[in-house]
Tab-separated table of C-alpha atoms in Angstrom:
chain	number	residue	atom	x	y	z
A	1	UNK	CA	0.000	0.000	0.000
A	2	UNK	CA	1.689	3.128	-1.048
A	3	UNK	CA	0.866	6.033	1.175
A	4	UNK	CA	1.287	9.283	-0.139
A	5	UNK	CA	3.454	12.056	1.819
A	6	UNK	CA	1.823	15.777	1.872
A	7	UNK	CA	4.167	18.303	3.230
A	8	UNK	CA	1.914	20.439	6.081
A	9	UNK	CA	1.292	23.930	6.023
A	10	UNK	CA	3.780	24.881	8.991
A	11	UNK	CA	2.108	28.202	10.937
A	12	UNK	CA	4.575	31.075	12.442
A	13	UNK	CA	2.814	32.764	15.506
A	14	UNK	CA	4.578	36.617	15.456
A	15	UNK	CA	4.846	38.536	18.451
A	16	UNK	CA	3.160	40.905	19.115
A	17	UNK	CA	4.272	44.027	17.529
A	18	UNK	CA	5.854	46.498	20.766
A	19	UNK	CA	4.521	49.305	21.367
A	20	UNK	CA	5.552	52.188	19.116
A	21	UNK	CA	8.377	54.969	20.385
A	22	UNK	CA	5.807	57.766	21.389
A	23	UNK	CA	3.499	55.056	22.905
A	24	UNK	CA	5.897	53.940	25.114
A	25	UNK	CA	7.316	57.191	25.828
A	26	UNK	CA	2.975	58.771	26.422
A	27	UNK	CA	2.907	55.915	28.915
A	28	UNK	CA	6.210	56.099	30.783
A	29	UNK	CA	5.576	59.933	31.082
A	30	UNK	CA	2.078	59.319	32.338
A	31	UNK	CA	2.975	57.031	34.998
A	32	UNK	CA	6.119	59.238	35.937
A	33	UNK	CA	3.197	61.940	36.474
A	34	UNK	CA	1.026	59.902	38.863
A	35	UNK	CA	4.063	58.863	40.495
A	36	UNK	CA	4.636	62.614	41.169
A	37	UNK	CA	1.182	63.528	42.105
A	38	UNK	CA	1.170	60.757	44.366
A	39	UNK	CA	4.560	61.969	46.259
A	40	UNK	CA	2.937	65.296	46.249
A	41	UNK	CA	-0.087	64.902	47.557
A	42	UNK	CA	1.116	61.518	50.562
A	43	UNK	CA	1.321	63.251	53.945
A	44	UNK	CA	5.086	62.407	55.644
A	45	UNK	CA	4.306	62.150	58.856
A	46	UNK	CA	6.218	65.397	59.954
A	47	UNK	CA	5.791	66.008	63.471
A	48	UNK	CA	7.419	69.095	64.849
A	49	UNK	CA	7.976	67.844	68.243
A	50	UNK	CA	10.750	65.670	66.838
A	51	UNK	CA	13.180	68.705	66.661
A	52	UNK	CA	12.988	69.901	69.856
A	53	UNK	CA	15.804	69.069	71.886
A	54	UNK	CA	17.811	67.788	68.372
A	55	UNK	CA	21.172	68.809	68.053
A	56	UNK	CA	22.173	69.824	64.678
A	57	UNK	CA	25.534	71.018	62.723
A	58	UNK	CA	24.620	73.151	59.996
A	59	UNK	CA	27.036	74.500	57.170
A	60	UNK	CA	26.157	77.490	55.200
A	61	UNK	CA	24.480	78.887	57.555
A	62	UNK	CA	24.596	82.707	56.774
A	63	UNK	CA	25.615	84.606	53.925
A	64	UNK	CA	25.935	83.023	49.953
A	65	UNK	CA	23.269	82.055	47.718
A	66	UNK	CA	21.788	79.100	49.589
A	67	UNK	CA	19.335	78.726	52.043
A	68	UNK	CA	21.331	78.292	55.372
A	69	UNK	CA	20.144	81.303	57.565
A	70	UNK	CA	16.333	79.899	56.727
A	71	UNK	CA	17.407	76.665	58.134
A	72	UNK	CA	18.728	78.179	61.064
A	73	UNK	CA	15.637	79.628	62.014
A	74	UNK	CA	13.163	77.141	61.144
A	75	UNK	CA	15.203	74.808	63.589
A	76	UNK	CA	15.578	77.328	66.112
A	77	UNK	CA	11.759	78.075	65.898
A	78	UNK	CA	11.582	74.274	66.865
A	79	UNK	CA	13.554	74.183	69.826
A	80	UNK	CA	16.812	72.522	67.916
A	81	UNK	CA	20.575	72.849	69.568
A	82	UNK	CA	22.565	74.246	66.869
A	83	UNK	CA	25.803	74.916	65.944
A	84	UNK	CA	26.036	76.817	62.982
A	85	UNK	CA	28.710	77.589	60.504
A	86	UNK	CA	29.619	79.896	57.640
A	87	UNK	CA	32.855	81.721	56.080
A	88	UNK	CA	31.395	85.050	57.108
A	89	UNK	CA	32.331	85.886	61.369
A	90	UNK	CA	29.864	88.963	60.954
A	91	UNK	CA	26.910	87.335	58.970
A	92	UNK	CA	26.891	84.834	61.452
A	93	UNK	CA	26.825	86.448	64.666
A	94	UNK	CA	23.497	88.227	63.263
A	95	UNK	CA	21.695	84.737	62.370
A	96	UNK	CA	22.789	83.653	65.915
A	97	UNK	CA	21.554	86.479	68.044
A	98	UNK	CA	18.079	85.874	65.314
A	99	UNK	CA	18.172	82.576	66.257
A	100	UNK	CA	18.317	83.140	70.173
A	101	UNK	CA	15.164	85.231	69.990
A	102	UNK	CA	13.410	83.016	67.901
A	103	UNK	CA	13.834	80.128	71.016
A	104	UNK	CA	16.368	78.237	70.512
A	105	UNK	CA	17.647	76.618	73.314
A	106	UNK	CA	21.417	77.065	72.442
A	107	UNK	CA	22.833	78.288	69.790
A	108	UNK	CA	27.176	78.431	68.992
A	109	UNK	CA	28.629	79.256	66.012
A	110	UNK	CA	32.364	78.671	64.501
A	111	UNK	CA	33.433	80.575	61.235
A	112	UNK	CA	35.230	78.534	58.790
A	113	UNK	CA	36.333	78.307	55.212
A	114	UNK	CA	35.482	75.000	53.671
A	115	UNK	CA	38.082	75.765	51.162
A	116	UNK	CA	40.462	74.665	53.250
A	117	UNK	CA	41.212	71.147	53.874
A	118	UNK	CA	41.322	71.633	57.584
A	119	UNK	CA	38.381	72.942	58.271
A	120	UNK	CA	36.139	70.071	58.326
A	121	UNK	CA	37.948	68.198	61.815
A	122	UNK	CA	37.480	72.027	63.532
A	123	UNK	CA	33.759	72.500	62.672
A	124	UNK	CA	33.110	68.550	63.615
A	125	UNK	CA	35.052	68.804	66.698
A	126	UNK	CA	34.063	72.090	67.784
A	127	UNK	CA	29.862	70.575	67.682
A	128	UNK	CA	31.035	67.326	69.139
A	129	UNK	CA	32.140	69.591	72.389
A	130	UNK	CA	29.396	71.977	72.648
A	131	UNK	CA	26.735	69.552	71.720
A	132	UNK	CA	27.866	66.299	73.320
A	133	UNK	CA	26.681	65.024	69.858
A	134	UNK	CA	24.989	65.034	66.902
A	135	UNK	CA	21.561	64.245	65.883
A	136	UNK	CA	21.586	65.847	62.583
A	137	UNK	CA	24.096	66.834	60.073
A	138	UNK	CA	23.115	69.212	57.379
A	139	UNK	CA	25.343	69.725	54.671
A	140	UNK	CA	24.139	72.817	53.065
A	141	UNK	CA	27.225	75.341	52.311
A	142	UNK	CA	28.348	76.418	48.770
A	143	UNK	CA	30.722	78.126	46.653
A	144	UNK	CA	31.397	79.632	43.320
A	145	UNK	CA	34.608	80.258	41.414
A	146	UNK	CA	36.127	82.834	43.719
A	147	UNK	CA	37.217	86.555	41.703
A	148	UNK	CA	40.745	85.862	39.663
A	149	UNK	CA	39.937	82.714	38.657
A	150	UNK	CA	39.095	81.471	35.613
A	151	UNK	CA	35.636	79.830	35.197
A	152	UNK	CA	36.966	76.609	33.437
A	153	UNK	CA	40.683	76.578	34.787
A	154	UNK	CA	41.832	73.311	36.388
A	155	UNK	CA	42.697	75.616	39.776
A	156	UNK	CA	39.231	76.964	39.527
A	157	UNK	CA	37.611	72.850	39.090
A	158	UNK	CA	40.144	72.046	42.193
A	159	UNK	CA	38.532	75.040	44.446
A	160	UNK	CA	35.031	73.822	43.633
A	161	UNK	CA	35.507	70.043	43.924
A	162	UNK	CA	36.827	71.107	47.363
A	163	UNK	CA	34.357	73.059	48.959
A	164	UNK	CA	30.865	71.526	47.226
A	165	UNK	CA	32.377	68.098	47.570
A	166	UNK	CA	35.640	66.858	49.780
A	167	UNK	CA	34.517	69.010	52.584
A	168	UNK	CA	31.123	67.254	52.201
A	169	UNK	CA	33.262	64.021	52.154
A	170	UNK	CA	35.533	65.026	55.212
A	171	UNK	CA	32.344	66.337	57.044
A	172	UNK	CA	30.616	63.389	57.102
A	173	UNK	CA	33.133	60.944	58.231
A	174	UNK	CA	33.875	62.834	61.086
A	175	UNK	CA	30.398	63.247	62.024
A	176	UNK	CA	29.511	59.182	60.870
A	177	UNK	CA	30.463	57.844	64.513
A	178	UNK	CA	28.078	60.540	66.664
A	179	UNK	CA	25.320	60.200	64.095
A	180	UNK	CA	25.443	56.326	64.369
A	181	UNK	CA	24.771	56.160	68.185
A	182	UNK	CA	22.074	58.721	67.877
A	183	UNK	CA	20.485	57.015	64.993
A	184	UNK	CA	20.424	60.258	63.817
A	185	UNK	CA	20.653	61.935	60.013
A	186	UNK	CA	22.242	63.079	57.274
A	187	UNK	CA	20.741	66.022	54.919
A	188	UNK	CA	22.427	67.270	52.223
A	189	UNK	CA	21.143	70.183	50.242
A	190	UNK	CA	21.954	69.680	46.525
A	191	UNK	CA	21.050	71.305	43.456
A	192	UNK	CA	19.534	70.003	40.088
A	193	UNK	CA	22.878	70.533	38.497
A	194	UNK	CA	23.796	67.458	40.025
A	195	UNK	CA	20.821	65.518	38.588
A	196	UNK	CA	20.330	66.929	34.906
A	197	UNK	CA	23.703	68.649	33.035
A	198	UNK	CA	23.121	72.377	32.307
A	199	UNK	CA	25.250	74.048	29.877
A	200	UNK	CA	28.337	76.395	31.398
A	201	UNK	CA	28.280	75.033	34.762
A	202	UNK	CA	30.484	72.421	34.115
A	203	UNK	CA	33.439	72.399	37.121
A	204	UNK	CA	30.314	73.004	39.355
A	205	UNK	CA	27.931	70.377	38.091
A	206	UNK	CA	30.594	67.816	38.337
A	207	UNK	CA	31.287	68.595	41.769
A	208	UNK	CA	27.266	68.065	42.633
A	209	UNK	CA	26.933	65.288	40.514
A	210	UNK	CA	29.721	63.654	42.598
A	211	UNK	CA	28.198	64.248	45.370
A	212	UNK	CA	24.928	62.367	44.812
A	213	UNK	CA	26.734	59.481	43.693
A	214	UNK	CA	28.699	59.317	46.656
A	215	UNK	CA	25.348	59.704	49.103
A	216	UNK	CA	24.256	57.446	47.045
A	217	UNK	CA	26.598	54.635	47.444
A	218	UNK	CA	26.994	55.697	51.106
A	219	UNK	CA	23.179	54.702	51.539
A	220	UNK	CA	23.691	51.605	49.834
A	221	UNK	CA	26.558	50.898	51.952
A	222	UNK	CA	24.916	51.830	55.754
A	223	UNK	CA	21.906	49.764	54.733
A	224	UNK	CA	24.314	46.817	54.019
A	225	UNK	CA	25.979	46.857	57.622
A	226	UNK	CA	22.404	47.196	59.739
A	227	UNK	CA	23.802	51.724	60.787
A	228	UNK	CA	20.605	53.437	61.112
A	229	UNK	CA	21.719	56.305	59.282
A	230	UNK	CA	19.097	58.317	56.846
A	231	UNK	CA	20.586	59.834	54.601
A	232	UNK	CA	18.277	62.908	52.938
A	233	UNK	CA	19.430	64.491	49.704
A	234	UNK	CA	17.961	67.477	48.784
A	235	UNK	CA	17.325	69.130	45.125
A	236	UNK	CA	16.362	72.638	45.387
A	237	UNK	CA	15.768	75.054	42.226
A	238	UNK	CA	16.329	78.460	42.265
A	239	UNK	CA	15.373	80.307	45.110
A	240	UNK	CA	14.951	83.877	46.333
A	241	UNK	CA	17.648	85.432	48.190
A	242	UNK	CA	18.581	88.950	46.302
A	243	UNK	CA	22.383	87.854	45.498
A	244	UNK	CA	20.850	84.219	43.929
A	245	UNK	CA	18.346	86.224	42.139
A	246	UNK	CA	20.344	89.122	40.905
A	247	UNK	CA	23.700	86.649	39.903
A	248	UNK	CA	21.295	85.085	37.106
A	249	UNK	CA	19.362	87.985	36.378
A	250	UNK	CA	18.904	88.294	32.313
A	251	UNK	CA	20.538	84.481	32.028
A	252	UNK	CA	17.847	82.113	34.268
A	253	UNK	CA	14.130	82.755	33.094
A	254	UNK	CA	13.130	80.416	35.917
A	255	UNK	CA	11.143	82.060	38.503
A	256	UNK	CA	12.645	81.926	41.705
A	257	UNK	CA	10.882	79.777	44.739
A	258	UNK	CA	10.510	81.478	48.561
A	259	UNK	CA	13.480	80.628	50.403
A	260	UNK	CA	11.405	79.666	54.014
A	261	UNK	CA	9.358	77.483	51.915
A	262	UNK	CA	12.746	75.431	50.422
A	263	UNK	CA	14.025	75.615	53.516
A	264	UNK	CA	10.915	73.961	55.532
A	265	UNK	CA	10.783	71.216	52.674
A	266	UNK	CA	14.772	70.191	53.694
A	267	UNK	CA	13.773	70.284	57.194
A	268	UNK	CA	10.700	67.900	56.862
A	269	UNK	CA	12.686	65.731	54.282
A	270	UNK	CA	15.263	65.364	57.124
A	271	UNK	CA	12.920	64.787	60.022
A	272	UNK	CA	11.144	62.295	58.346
A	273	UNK	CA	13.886	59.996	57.023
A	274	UNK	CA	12.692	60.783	53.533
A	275	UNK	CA	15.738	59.328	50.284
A	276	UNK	CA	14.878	62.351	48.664
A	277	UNK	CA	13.542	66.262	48.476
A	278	UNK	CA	12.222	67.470	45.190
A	279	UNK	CA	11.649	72.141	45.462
A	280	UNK	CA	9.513	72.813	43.766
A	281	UNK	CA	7.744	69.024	43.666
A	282	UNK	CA	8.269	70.001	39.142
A	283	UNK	CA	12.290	69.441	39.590
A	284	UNK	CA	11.104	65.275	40.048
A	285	UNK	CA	9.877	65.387	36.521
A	286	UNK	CA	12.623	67.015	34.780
A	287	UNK	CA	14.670	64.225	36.355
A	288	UNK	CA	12.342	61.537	35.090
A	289	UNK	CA	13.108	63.361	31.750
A	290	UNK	CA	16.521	63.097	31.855
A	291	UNK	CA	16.540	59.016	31.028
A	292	UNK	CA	12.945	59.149	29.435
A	293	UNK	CA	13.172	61.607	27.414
A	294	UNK	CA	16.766	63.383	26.900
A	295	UNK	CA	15.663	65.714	23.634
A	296	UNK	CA	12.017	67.031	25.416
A	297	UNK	CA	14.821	67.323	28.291
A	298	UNK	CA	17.123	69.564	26.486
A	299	UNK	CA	14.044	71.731	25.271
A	300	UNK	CA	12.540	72.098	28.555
A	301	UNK	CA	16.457	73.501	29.858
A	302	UNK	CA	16.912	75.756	27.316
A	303	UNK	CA	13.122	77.718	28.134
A	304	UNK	CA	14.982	78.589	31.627
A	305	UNK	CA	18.429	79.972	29.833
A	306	UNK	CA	19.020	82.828	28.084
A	307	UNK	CA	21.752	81.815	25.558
A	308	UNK	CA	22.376	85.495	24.192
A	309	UNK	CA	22.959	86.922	27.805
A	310	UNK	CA	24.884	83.454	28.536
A	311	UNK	CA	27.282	84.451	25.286
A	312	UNK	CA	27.428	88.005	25.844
C-alpha cells in the first residue's frame, strides 16, 4: 500500500508588535506623572515635636546664595541645639543672636572656610564639644569660582571640587560615629545641576553630581551593615535670596521659589527619614526626563536659559 506524503502547512505565531516609540514614551511619562502627584499629595508624617531638643551642625548657615540662615531659624523656631557655621564671622553672629530670639535653646557658632582642607575636623570637633553630639548633620554650604579665577581653569575645578564636595566628604566621616549612636541623620542640600547637566556650569555640576553618587553609594553601603543612618538628599531650584536672584538675572528665566518654603521642605525631608527632596515638587519630573526623554529634556532647559545673555 503506497501512502502518499503531503508536506503540512507549517504556521509562524509573530509577536506581538511592541509598542511604538511615542506610545511607550505617552505611557512612561504618564505614569512618571502619577508617580509625582502621588509623592505630592502623601502626607510624611512630619511632626514638629521631633526637633525639639535635636542637636544639629549646619554649614552654610549665613551669607551666599543658599538657604542656610532659613534653616537656622526654622530649627531654632523648633527648639533645635545648633551649631552653625559659615565663612562670614559677621553674617553669622546676626543669624545667631536671630536665632536666640526666635527660642532656641542654644545656639554656637564657629566661622570657617570650607576651602580649606582643615576645616572640616574644627567644625566637627568644635559641635562634638558643645553639643555632646549630633543628631543631625546638614550639609548645606556652597561656593562659586572665587574673583581671579578662571571659570573653566583646572585651579578653579580644584577650588570647587573642594568646597561643594571633599569638605562634604571630610564632614561626614567625622560626624559618621556621633550620628550612628544617635540614629540620627544626614541632609544634604543639593542642586539640580547634580541631577540633569546644564550648559556652562560644568566644574560646578561635576562637583554636585559627585556628590549624589557618593550619598548614594553611602546609603547603599549603611543599609548593608544594619547603621541606622538616613541619609536625605535634597534638590532645590532656584530660590529667592537677592544675590541668587540678581547673579542670574537676564541668564535664568526660571522664577525663583521662597526661600522659608525650600528651607521647611529640607527640614521635613530630614525629620522624616525621607531618600529624597524634590523644590519645587516640578524638579522630580525634569529628572524623570533626563533618562525618558533626553531631547524634550534639552528643550525644557533651554526655556529657563538665556543663551544670548549666557554668550554676551
Amino acid at each position: 500500500m503506497l501512502i502518499k506524503w503531503r508536506p503540512t502547512k507549517q504556521v509562524w505565531l509573530r509577536p506581538a508588535p511592541p509598542r511604538s516609540g511615542p506610545q511607550a514614551m505617552k505611557v512612561l511619562l504618564l505614569t512618571g506623572l502619577g508617580a509625582l502627584f502621588s509623592a505630592y499629595f502623601w502626607d510624611d508624617n512630619f511632626e514638629p515635636a521631633r526637633l525639639q531638643g535635636a542637636r544639629v551642625l549646619l554649614t552654610g548657615a549665613a551669607g551666599g546664595a543658599g538657604v542656610g540662615e532659613e534653616l537656622a531659624y526654622h530649627y531654632a523656631r523648633l527648639g533645635s541645639h545648633l551649631v552653625l557655621t559659615a565663612q562670614a564671622e559677621a553674617l553669622l553672629q546676626k543669624v545667631v543672636g536671630n536665632c536666640r530670639k526666635l527660642g532656641a535653646p542654644n545656639v554656637f557658632y564657629i566661622a570657617a572656610d570650607m576651602a580649606s582642607p582643615e576645616a572640616p575636623e574644627r567644625v566637627v570637633q568644635f559641635a562634638l564639644d558643645k553639643l555632646g553630639g549630633l543628631d543631625y548633620l546638614v550639609l548645606n554650604h556652597l561656593g562659586g569660582v572665587p574673583a581671579g579665577m578662571r571659570a573653566r581653569s583646572a585651579q578653579a575645578t580644584r577650588w570647587l571640587v573642594q568646597v561643594n564636595f571633599l569638605s562634604y566628604v571630610q564632614l561626614t566621616k567625622l560626624a559618621l560615629p556621633s550620628l550612628t549612636d544617635s540614629k540620627g541623620s544626614l541632609v544634604v542640600v543639593s542642586t539640580l545641576l547634580g541631577r540633569v547637566p546644564v550648559s556652562f556650569s560644568t566644574p560646578y555640576s561635576a562637583a554636585k553630581f559627585a556628590l549624589d553618587s557618593f550619598f548614594s553609594s553611602l546609603r547603599r553601603e549603611l543599609d548593608v551593615q544594619d547603621v541606622n543612618v538616613a541619609i536625605t538628599m535634597c534638590v532645590l531650584g532656584l530660590w529667592d535670596p537677592a544675590s541668587t536672584v540678581e547673579g542670574v538675572r537676564g541668564v535664568m528665566r526660571a522664577k525663583a521659589s521662597p526661600g522659608p518654603k525650600a528651607a521647611l521642605a529640607v527640614i521635613r525631608g530630614g525629620a522624616t527619614r525621607a531618600s529624597c527632596v524634590f523644590y519645587p515638587w516640578r524638579l522630580h519630573l525634569l529628572c524623570l526626563l533626563r533618562g525618558w526623554l533626553p531631547h524634550p529634556r534639552a528643550w525644557f532647559i533651554r526655556q529657563d536659559l538665556n543663551i544670548s545673555a549666557v554668550a554676551a
